[in-house]
CSV table of C-alpha atoms in Angstrom, one decimal:
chain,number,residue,atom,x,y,z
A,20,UNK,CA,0.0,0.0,0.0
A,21,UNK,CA,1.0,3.1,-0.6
A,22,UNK,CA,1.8,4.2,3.2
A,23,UNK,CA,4.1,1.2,3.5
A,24,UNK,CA,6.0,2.0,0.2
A,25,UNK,CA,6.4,5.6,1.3
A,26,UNK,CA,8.1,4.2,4.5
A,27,UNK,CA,10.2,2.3,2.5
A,28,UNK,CA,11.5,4.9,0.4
A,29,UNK,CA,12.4,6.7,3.6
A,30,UNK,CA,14.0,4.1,4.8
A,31,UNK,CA,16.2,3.4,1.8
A,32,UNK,CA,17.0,7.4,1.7
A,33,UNK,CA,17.7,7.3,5.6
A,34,UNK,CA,20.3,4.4,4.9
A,35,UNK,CA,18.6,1.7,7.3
A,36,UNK,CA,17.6,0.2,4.4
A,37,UNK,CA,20.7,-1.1,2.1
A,38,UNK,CA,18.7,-2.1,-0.8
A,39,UNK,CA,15.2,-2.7,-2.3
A,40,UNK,CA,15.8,-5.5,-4.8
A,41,UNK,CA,12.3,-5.8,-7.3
A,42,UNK,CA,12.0,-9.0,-8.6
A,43,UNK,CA,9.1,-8.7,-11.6
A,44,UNK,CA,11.9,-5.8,-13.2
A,45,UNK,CA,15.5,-7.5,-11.9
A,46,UNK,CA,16.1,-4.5,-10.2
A,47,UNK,CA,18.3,-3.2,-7.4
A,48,UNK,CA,18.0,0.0,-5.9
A,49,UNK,CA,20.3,1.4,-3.4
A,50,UNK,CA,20.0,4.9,-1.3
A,51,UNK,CA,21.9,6.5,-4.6
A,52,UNK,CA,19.5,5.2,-7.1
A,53,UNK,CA,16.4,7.2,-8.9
A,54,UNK,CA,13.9,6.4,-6.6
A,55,UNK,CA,11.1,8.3,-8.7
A,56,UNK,CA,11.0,5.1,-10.7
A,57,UNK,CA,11.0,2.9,-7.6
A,58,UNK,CA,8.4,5.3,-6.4
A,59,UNK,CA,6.3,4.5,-9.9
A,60,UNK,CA,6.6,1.1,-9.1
A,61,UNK,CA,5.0,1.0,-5.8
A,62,UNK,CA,2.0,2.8,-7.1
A,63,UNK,CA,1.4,0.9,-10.0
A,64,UNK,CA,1.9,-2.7,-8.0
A,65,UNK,CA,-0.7,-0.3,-5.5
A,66,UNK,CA,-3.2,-0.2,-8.6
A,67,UNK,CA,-2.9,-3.6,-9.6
A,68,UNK,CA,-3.9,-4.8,-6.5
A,69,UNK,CA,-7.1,-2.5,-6.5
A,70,UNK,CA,-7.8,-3.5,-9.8
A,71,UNK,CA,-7.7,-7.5,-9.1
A,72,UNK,CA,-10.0,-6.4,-5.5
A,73,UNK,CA,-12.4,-5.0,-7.5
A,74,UNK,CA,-12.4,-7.5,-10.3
A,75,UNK,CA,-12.7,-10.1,-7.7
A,76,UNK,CA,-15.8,-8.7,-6.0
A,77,UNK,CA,-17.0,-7.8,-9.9
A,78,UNK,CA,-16.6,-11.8,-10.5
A,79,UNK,CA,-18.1,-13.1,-7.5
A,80,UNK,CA,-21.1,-10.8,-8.1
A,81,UNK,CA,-21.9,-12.6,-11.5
A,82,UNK,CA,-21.5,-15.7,-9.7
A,83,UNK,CA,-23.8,-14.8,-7.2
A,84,UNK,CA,-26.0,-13.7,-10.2
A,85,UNK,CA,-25.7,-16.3,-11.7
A,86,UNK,CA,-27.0,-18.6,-8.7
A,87,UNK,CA,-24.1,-20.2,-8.1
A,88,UNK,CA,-22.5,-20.7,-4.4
A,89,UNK,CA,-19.8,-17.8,-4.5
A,90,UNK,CA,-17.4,-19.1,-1.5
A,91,UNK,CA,-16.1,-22.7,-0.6
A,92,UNK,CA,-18.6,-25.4,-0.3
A,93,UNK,CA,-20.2,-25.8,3.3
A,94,UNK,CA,-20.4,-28.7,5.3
A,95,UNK,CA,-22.9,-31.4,3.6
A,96,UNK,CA,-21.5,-29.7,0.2
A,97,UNK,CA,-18.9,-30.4,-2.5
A,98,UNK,CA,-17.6,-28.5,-5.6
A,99,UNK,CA,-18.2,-28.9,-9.0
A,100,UNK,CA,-18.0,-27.7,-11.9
A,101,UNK,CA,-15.6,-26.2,-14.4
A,102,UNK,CA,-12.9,-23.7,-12.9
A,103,UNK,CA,-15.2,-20.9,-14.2
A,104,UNK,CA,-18.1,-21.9,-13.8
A,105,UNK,CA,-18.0,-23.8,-9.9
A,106,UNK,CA,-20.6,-24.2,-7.9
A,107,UNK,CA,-22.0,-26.9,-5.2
A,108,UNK,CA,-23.4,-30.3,-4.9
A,109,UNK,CA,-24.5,-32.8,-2.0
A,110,UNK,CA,-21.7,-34.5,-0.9
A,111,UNK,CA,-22.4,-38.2,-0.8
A,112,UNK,CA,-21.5,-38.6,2.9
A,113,UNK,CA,-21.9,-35.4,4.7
A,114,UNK,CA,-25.0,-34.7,3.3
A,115,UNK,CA,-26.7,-37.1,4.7
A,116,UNK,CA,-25.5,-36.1,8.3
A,117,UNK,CA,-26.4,-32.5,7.3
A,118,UNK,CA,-30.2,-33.8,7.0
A,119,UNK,CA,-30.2,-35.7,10.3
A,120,UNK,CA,-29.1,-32.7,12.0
A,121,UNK,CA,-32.0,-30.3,10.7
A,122,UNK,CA,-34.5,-33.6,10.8
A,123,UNK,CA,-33.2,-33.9,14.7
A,124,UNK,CA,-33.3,-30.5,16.1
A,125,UNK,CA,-36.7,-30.6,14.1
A,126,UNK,CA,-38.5,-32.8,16.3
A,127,UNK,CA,-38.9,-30.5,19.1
A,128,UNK,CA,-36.6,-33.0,21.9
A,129,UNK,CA,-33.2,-31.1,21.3
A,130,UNK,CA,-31.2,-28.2,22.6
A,131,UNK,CA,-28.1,-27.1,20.7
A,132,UNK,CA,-26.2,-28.4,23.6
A,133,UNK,CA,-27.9,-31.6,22.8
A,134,UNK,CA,-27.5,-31.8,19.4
A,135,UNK,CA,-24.1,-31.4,20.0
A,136,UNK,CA,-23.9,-34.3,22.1
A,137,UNK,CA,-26.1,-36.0,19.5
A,138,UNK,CA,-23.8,-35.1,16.6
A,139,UNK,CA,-20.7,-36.4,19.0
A,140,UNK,CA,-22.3,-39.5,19.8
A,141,UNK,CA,-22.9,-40.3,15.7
A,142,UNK,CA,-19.2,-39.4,15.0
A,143,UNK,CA,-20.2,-36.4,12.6
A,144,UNK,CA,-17.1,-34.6,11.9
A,145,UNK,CA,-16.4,-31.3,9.9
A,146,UNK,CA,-14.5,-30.9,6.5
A,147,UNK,CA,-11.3,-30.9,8.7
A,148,UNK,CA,-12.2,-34.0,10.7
A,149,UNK,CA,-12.5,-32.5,13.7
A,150,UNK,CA,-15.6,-32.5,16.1
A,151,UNK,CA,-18.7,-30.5,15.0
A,152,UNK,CA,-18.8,-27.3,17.8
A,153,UNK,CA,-21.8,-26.2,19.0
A,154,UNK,CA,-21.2,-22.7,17.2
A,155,UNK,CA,-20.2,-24.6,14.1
A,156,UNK,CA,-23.9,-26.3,14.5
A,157,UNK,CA,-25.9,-22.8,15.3
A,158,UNK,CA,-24.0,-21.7,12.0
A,159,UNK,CA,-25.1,-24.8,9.9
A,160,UNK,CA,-28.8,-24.6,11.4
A,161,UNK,CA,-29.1,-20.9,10.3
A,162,UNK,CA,-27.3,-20.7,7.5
A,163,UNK,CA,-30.0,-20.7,4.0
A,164,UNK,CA,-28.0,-22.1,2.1
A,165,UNK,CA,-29.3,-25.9,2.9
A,166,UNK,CA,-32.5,-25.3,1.6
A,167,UNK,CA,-31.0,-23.7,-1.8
A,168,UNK,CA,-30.2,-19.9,-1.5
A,169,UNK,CA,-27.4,-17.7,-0.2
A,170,UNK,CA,-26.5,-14.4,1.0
A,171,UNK,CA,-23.8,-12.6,-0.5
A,172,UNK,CA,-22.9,-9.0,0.3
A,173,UNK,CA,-26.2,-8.9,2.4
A,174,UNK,CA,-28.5,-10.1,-0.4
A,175,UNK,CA,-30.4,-13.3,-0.7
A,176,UNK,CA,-29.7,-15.2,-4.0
A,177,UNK,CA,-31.8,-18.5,-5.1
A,178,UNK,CA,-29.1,-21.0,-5.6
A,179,UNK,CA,-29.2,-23.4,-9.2
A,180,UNK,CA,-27.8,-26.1,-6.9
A,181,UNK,CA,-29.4,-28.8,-5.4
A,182,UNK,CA,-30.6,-28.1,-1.7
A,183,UNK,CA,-30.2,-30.7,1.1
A,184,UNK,CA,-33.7,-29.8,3.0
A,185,UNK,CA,-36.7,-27.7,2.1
A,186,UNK,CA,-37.4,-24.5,3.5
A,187,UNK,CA,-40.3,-26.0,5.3
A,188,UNK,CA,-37.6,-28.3,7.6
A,189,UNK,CA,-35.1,-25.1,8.0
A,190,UNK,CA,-38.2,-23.1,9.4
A,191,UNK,CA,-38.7,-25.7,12.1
């Protein structure tokens, strides 16, 4: 960033920096060198990464457009699709455990803390294979995108991928 590269430069001109070596130009500077250009180069590395934030967020808006999940597959999810074009898909495993869960705390019988227990009990385990925590459970239970939409950037998007329960069962 720009406040960063400023520091930098001073540092370079105080002489407690010996030398700034650039790597993308093969470049050395020293305190003797021009720094104007070194000073070019820190602003236009500054605008490319502004340029890829924005085309980023540009991207992952079309996605979300497009109904397609914009961030790494959930729990009970896997990706698919071409590089382009990824979105989600039940996993064949977690899926099913996903389902319980709502189906469970459904019934009326079960407290998060519970569920937890419950969840411990069957051996469900998250993408990392650790134990499923109660916050990780509140955030699965709440979280739309099991019964087929999404929020991104605060807005609810209808999802083109295949939901694990109907919006009936997440309303329980």
């Amino acid at each position: 960033n720009p406040k960063e590269g400023g520091a930098l430069l001073q540092y370079l001109q105080d002489g407690t920096l010996k030398a700034i070596y650039v790597a993308s130009t093969g470049m050395l500077y020293t305190p003797d060198s021009d720094h104007l250009v070194l000073q070019l180069q820190f602003g236009m590395a500054n605008q490319f990464s502004r340029k890829l934030s924005t085309d980023v967020k540009r991207g992952l808006e079309r996605k979300a457009d497009r109904g397609e999940y914009p961030r790494p597959a959930p729990l009970g999810y896997t990706a698919c699709g071409d590089i382009r074009q990824r979105n989600i898909k039940p996993h064949d495993m977690t899926s099913i455990q996903v389902v319980d869960l709502f189906s469970t705390i459904a019934t009326g019988n079960y407290t998060l803390s519970s569920l937890k227990q419950y969840a411990d009990k069957k051996g469900y385990l998250t993408k990392r294979g650790k134990r499923i925590s109660k916050s990780h459970l509140h955030s699965i239970l709440v979280n739309p995108v099991y019964y087929g939409s999404f929020y991104h950037r605060g807005v609810l998007y209808k999802g083109t991928f295949v939901p694990l329960i109907s919006k009936e069962l997440f309303d329980q």
